[in-house]
mmCIF file with all atom_site columns, C-alpha atoms in Angstrom:
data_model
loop_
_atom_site.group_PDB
_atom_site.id
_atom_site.type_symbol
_atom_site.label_atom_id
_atom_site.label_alt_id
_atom_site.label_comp_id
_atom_site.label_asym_id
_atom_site.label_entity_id
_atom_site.label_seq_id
_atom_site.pdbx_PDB_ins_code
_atom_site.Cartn_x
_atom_site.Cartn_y
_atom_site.Cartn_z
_atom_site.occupancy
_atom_site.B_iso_or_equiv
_atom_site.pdbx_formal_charge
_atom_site.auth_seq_id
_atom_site.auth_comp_id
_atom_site.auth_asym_id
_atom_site.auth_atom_id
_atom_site.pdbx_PDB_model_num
ATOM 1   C CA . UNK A 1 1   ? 105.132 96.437  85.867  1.00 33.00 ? 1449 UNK A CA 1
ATOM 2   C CA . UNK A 1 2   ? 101.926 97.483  87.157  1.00 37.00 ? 1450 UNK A CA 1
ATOM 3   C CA . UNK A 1 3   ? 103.347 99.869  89.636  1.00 39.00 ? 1451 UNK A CA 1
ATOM 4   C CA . UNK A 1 4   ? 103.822 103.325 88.627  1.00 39.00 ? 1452 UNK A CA 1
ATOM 5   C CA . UNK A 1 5   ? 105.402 106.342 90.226  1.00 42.00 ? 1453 UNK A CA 1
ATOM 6   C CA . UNK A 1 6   ? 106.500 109.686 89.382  1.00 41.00 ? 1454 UNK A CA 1
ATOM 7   C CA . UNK A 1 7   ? 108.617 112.571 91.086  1.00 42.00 ? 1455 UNK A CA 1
ATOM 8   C CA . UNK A 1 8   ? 109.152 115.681 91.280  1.00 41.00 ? 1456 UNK A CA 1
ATOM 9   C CA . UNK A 1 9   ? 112.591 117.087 92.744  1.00 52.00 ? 1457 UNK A CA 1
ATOM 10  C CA . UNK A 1 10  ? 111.917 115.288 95.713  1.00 64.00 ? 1458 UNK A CA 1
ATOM 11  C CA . UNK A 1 11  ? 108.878 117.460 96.776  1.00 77.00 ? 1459 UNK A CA 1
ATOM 12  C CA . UNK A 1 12  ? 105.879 114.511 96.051  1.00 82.00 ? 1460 UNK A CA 1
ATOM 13  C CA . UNK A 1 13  ? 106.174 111.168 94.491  1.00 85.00 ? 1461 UNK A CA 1
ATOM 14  C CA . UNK A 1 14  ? 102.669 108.928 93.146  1.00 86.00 ? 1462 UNK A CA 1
ATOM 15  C CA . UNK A 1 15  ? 102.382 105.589 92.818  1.00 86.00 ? 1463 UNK A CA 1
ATOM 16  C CA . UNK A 1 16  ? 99.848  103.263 91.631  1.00 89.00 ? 1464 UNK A CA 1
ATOM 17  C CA . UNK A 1 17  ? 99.333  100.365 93.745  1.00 90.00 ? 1465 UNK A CA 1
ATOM 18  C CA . UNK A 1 18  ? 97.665  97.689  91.985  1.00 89.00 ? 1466 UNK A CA 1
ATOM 19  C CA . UNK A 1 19  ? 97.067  94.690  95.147  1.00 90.00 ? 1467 UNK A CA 1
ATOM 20  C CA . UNK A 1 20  ? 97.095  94.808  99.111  1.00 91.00 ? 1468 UNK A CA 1
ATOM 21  C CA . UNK A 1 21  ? 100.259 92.613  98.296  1.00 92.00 ? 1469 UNK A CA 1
ATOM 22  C CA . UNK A 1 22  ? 102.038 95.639  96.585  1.00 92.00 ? 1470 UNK A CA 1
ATOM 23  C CA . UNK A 1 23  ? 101.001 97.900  99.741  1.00 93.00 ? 1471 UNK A CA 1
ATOM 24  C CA . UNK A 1 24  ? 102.137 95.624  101.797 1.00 94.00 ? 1472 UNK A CA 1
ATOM 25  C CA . UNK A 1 25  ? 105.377 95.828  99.999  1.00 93.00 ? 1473 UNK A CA 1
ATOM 26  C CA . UNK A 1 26  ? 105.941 99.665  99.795  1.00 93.00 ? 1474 UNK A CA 1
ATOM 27  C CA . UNK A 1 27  ? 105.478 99.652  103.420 1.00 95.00 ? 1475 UNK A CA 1
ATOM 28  C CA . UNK A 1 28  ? 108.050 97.575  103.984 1.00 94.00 ? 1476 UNK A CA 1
ATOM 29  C CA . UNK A 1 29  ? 110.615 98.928  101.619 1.00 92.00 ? 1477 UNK A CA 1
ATOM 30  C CA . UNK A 1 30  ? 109.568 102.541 103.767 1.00 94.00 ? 1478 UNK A CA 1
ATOM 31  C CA . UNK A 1 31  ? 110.936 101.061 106.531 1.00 94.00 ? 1479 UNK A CA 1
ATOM 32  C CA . UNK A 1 32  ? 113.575 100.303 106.155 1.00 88.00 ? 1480 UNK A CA 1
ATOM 33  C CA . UNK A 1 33  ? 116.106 102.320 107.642 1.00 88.00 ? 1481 UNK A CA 1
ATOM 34  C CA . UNK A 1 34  ? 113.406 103.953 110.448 1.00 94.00 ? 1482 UNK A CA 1
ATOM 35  C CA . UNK A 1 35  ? 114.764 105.341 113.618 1.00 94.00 ? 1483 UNK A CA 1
ATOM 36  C CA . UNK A 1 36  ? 113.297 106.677 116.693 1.00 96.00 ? 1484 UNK A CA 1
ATOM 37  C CA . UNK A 1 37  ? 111.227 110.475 115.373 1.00 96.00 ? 1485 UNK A CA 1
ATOM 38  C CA . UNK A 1 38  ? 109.809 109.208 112.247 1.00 97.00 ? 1486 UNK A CA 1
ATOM 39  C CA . UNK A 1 39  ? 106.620 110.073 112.058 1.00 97.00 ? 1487 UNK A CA 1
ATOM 40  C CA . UNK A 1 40  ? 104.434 108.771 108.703 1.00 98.00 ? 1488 UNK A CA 1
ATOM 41  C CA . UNK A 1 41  ? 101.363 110.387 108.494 1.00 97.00 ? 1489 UNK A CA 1
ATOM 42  C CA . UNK A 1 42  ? 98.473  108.411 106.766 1.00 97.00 ? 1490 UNK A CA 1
ATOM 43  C CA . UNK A 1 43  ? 95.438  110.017 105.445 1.00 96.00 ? 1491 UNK A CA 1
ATOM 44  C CA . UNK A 1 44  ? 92.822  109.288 102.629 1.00 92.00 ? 1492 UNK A CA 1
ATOM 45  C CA . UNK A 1 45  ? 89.750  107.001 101.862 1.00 87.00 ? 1493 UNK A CA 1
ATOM 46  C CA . UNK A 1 46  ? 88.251  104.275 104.193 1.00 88.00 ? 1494 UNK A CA 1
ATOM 47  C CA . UNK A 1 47  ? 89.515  101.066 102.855 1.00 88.00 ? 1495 UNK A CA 1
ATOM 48  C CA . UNK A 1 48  ? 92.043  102.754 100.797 1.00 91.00 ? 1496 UNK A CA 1
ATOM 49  C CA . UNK A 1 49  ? 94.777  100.584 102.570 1.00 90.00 ? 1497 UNK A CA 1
ATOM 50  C CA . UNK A 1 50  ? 96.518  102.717 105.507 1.00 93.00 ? 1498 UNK A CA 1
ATOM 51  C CA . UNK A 1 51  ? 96.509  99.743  107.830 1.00 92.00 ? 1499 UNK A CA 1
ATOM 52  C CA . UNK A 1 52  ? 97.716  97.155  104.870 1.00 94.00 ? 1500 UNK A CA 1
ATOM 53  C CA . UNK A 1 53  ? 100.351 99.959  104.313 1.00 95.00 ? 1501 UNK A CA 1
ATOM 54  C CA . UNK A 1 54  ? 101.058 99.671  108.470 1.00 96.00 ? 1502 UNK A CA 1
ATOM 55  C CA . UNK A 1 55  ? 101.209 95.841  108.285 1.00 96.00 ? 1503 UNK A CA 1
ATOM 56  C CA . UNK A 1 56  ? 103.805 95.904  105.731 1.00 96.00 ? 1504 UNK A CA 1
ATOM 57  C CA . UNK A 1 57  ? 106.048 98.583  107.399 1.00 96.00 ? 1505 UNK A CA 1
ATOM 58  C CA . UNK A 1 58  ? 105.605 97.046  111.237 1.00 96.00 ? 1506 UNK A CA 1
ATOM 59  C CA . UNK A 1 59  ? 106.468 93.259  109.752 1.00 96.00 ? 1507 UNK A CA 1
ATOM 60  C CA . UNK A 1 60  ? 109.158 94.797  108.014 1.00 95.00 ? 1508 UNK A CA 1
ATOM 61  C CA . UNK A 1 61  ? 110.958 96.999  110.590 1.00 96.00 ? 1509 UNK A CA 1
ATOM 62  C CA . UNK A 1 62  ? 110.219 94.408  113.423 1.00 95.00 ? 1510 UNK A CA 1
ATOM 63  C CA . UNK A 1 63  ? 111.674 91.242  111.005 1.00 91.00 ? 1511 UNK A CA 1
ATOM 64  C CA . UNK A 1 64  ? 108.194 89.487  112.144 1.00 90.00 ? 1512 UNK A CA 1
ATOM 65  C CA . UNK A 1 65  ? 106.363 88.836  109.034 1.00 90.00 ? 1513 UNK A CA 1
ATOM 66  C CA . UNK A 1 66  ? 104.202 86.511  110.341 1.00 88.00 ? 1514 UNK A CA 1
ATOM 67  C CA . UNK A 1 67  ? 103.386 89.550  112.819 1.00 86.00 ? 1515 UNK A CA 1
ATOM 68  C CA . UNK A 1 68  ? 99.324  89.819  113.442 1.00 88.00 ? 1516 UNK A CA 1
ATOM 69  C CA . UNK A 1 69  ? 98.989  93.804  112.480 1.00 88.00 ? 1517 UNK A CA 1
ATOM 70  C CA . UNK A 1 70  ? 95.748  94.935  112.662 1.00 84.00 ? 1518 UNK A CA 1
ATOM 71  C CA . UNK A 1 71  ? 93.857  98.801  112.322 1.00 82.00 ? 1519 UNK A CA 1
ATOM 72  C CA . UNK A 1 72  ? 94.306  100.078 116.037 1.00 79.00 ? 1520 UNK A CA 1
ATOM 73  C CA . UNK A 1 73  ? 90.816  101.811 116.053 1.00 78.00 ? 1521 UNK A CA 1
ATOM 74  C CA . UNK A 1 74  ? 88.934  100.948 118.942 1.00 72.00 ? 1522 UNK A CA 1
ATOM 75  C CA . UNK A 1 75  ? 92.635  100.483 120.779 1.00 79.00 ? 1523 UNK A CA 1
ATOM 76  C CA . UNK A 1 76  ? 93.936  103.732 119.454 1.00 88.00 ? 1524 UNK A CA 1
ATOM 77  C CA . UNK A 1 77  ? 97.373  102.811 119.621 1.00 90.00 ? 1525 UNK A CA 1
ATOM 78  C CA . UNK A 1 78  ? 99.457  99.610  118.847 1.00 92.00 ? 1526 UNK A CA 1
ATOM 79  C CA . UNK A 1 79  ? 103.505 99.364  119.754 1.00 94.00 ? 1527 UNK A CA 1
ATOM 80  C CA . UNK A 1 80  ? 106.050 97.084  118.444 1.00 95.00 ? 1528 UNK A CA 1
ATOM 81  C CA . UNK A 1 81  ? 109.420 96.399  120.145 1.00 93.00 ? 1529 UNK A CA 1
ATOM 82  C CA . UNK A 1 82  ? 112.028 96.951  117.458 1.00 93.00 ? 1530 UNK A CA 1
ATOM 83  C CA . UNK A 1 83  ? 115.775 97.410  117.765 1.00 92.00 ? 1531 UNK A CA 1
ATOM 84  C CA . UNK A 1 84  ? 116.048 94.704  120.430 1.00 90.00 ? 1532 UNK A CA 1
ATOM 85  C CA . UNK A 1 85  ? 113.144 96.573  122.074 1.00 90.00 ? 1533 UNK A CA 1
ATOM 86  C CA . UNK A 1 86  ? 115.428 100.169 122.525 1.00 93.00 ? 1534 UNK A CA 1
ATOM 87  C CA . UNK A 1 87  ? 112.339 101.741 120.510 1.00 95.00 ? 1535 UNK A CA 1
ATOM 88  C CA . UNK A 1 88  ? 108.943 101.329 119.973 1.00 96.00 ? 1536 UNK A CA 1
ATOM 89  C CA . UNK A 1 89  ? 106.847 101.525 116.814 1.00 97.00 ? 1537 UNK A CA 1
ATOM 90  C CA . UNK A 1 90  ? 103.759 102.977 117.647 1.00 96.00 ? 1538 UNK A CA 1
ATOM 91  C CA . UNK A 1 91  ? 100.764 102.026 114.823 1.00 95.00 ? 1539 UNK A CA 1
ATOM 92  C CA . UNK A 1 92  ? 97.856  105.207 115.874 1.00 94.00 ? 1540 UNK A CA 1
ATOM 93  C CA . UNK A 1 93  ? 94.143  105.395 114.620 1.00 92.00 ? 1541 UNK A CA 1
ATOM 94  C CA . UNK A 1 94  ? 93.178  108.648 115.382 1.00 92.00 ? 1542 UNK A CA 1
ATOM 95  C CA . UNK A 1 95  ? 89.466  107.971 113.223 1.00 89.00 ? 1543 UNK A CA 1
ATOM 96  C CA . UNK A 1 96  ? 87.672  107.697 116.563 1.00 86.00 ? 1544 UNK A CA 1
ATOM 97  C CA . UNK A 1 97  ? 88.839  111.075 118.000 1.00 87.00 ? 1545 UNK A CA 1
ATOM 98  C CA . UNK A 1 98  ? 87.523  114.645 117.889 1.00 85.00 ? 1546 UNK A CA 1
ATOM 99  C CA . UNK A 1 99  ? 91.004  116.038 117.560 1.00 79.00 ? 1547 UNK A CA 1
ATOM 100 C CA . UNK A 1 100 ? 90.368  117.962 121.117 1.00 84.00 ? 1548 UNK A CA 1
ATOM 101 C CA . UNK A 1 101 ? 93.678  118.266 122.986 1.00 84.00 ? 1549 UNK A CA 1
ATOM 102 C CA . UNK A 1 102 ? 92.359  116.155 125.941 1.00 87.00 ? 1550 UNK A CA 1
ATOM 103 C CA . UNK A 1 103 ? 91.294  113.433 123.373 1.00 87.00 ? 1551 UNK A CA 1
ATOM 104 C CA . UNK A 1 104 ? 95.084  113.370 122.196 1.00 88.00 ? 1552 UNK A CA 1
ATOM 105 C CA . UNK A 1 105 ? 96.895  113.562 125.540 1.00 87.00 ? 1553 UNK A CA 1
ATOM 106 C CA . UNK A 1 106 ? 96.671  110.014 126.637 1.00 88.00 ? 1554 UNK A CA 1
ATOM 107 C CA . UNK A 1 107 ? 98.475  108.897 123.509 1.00 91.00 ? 1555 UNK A CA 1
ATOM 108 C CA . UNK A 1 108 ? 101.683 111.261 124.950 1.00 91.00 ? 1556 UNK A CA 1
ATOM 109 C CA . UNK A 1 109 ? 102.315 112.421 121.030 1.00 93.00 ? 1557 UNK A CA 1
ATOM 110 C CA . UNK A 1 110 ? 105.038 114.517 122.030 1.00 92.00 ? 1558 UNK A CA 1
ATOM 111 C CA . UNK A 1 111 ? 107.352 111.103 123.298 1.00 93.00 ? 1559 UNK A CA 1
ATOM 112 C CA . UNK A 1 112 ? 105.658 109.319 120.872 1.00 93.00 ? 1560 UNK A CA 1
ATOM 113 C CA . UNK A 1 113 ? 107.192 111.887 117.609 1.00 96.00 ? 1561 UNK A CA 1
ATOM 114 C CA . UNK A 1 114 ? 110.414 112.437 119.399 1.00 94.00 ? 1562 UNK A CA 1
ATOM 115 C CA . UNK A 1 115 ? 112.095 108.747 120.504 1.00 95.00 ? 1563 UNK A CA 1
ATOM 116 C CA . UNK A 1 116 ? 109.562 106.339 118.756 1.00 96.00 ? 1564 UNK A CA 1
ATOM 117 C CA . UNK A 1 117 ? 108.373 105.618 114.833 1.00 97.00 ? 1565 UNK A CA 1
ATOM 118 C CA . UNK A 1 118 ? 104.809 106.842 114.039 1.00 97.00 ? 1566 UNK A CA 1
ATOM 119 C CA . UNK A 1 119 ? 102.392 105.060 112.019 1.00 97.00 ? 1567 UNK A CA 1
ATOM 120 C CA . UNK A 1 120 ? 99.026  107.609 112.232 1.00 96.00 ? 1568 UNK A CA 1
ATOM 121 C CA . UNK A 1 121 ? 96.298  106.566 110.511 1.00 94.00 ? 1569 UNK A CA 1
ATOM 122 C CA . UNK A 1 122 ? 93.715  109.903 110.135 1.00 93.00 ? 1570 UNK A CA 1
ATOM 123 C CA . UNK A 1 123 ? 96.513  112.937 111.298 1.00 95.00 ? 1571 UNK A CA 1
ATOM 124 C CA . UNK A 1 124 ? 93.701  115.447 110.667 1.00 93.00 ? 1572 UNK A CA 1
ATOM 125 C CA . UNK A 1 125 ? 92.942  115.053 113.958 1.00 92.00 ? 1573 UNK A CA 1
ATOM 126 C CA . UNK A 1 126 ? 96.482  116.205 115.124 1.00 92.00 ? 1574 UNK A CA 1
ATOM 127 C CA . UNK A 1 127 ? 96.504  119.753 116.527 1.00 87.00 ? 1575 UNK A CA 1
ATOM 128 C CA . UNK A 1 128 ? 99.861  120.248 114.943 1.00 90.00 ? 1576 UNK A CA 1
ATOM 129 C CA . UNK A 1 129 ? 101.644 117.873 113.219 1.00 93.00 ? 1577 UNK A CA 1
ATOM 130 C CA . UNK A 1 130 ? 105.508 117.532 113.637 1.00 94.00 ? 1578 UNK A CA 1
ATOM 131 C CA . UNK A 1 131 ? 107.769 119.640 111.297 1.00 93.00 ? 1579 UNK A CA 1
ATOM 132 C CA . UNK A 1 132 ? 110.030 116.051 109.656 1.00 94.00 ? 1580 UNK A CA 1
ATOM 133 C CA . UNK A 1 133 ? 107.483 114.216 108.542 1.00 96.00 ? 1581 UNK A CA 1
ATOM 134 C CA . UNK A 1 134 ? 106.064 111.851 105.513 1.00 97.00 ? 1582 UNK A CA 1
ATOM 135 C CA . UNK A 1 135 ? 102.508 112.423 104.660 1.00 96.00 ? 1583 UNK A CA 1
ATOM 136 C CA . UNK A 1 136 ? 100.875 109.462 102.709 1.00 96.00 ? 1584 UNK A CA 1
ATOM 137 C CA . UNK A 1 137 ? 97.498  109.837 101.047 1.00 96.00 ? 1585 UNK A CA 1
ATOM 138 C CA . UNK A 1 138 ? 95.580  106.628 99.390  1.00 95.00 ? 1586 UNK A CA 1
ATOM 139 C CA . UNK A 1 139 ? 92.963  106.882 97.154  1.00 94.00 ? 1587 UNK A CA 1
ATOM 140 C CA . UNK A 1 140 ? 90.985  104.624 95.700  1.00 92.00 ? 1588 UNK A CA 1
ATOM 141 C CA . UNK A 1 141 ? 91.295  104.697 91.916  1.00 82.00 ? 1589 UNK A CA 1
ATOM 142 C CA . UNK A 1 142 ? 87.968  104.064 90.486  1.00 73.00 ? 1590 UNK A CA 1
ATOM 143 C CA . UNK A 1 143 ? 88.639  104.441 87.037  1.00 66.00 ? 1591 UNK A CA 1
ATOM 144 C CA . UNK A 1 144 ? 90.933  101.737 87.259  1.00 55.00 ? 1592 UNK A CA 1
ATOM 145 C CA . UNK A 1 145 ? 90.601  97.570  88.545  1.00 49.00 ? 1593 UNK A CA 1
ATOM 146 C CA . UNK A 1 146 ? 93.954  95.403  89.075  1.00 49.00 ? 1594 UNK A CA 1
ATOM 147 C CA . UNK A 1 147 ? 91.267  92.424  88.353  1.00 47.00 ? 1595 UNK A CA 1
ATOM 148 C CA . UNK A 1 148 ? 88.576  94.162  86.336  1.00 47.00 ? 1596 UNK A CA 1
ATOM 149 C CA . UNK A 1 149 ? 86.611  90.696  87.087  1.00 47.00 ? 1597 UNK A CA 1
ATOM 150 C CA . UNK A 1 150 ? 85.863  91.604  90.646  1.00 44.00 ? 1598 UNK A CA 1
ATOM 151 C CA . UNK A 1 151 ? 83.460  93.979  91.557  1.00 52.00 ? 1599 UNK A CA 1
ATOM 152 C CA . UNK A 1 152 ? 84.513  95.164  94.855  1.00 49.00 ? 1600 UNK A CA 1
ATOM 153 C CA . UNK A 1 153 ? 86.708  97.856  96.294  1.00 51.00 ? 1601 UNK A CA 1
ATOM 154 C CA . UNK A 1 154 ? 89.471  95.880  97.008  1.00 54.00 ? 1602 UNK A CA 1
ATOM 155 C CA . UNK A 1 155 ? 89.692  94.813  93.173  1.00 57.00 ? 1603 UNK A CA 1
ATOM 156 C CA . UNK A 1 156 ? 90.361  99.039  92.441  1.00 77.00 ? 1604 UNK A CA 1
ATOM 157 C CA . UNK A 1 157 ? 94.148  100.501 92.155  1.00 87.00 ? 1605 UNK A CA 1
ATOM 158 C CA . UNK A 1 158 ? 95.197  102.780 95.079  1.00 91.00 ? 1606 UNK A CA 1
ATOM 159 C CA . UNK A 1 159 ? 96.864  105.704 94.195  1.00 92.00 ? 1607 UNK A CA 1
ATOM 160 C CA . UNK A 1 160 ? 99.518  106.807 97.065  1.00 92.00 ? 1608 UNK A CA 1
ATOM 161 C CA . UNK A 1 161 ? 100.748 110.397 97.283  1.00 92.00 ? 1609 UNK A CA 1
ATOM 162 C CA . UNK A 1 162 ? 103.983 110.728 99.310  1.00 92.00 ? 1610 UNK A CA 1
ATOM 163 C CA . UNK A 1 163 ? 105.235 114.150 100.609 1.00 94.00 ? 1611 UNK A CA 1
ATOM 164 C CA . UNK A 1 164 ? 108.218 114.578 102.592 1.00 94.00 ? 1612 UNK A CA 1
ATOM 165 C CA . UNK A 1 165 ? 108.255 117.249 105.248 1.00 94.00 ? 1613 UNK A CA 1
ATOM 166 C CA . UNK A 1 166 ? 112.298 118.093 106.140 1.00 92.00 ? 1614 UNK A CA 1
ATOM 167 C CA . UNK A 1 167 ? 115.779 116.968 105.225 1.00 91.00 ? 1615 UNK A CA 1
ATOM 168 C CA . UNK A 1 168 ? 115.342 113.766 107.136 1.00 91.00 ? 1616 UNK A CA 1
ATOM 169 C CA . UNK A 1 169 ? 112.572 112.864 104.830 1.00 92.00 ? 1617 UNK A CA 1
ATOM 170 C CA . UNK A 1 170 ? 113.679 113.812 102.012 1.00 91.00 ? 1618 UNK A CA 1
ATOM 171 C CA . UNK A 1 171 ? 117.161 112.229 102.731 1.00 89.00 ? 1619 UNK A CA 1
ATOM 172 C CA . UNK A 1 172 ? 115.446 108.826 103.369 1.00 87.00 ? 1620 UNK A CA 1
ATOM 173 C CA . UNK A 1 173 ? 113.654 108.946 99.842  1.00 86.00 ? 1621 UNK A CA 1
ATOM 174 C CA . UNK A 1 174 ? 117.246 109.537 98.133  1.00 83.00 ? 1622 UNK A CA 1
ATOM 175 C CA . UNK A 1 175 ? 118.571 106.924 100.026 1.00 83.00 ? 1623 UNK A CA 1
ATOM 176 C CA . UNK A 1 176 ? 116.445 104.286 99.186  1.00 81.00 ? 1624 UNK A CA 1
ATOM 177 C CA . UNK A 1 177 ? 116.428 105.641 95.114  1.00 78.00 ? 1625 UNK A CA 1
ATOM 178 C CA . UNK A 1 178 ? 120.387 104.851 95.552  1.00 82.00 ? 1626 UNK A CA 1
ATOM 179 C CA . UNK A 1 179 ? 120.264 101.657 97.347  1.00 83.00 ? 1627 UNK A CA 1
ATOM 180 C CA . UNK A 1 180 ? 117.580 100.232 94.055  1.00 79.00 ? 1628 UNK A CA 1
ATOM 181 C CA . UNK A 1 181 ? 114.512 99.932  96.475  1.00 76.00 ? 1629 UNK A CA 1
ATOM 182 C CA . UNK A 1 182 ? 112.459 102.882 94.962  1.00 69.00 ? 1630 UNK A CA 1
ATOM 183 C CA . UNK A 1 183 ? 112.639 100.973 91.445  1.00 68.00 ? 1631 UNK A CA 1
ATOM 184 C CA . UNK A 1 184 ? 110.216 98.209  92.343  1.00 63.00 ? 1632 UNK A CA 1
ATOM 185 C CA . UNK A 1 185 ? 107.852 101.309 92.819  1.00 62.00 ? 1633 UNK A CA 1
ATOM 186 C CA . UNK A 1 186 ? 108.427 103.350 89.491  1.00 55.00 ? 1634 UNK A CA 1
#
């Protein structure tokens, strides 16, 4: 198995993603389980794979894998009907913004944290960030290639950080060890 993590008492868990594939795939075993004020923050390199993360976790929570999911940038924000469209799954690029409040309040972040999942792509941009969160940071491994004969970015491992902020977080991790879905990643 090329995918690797490790863990620490809950507090941070890495994983080496070898293919978009395998992104793909850790974003949908993350959502499973989501409910309305989960909030995944995703930082890290350009190209390191937040929005093939994204794709994974919206086809997954929505049941629509054939769902077109693409990065949100120029739109800002993307939403996704889920739970027989009772809550939305918002998909955020915040890359574009300064991070000034009135760059922020059209997006209605407060609502957004509170009854709907959060996908944000670039959260240093946030103000403040919400207390029950997941923070996410890719990297591109460049000491590593998943196909050593490609020379190209996409060929390199991405290393994924995951920190959970609060109980709920944390909770959701365990859950998922017990249920057998955090094996694929270890």
């Amino acid at each position: 198995e090329d995918t690797t993590a490790t863990q620490n008492n809950w507090s941070r868990i890495e994983i080496c993603v070898p293919t978009p594939d395998d992104m793909e795939d850790i974003g949908g075993i993350l959502s499973v389980g989501s409910t309305g004020g989960d909030v995944i923050l995703l930082d890290g390199d350009l190209g390191a794979g937040k929005t093939c993360f994204s794709r994974g976790f919206v086809r997954g929570r929505t049941g629509r894998y054939d769902e077109r999911v693409t990065s949100p940038t120029y739109l800002l924000s993307n939403s996704y009907d889920v739970d027989g469209g009772s809550t939305k799954l918002y998909h955020m690029d915040l890359y574009r913004l300064s991070g000034a409040e009135t760059d922020l309040l059209p997006l209605d972040l407060e609502n957004v944290f509170t009854l709907g999942i959060s996908l944000i792509e670039w959260p240093s941009r946030l103000n403040k960030k919400p207390s029950e969160r997941l923070e996410i940071t890719l990297t591109i491994d460049s000491s590593t290639d998943a196909a050593p004969e490609i020379e190209d970015e996409d060929s390199k491992y991405r290393r994924m950080t995951l920190i959970p902020f609060g109980t709920r977080w944390v909770e959701r991790l365990q859950f998922l060890q017990s249920e057998g879905l955090l094996e694929d990643l270890m």
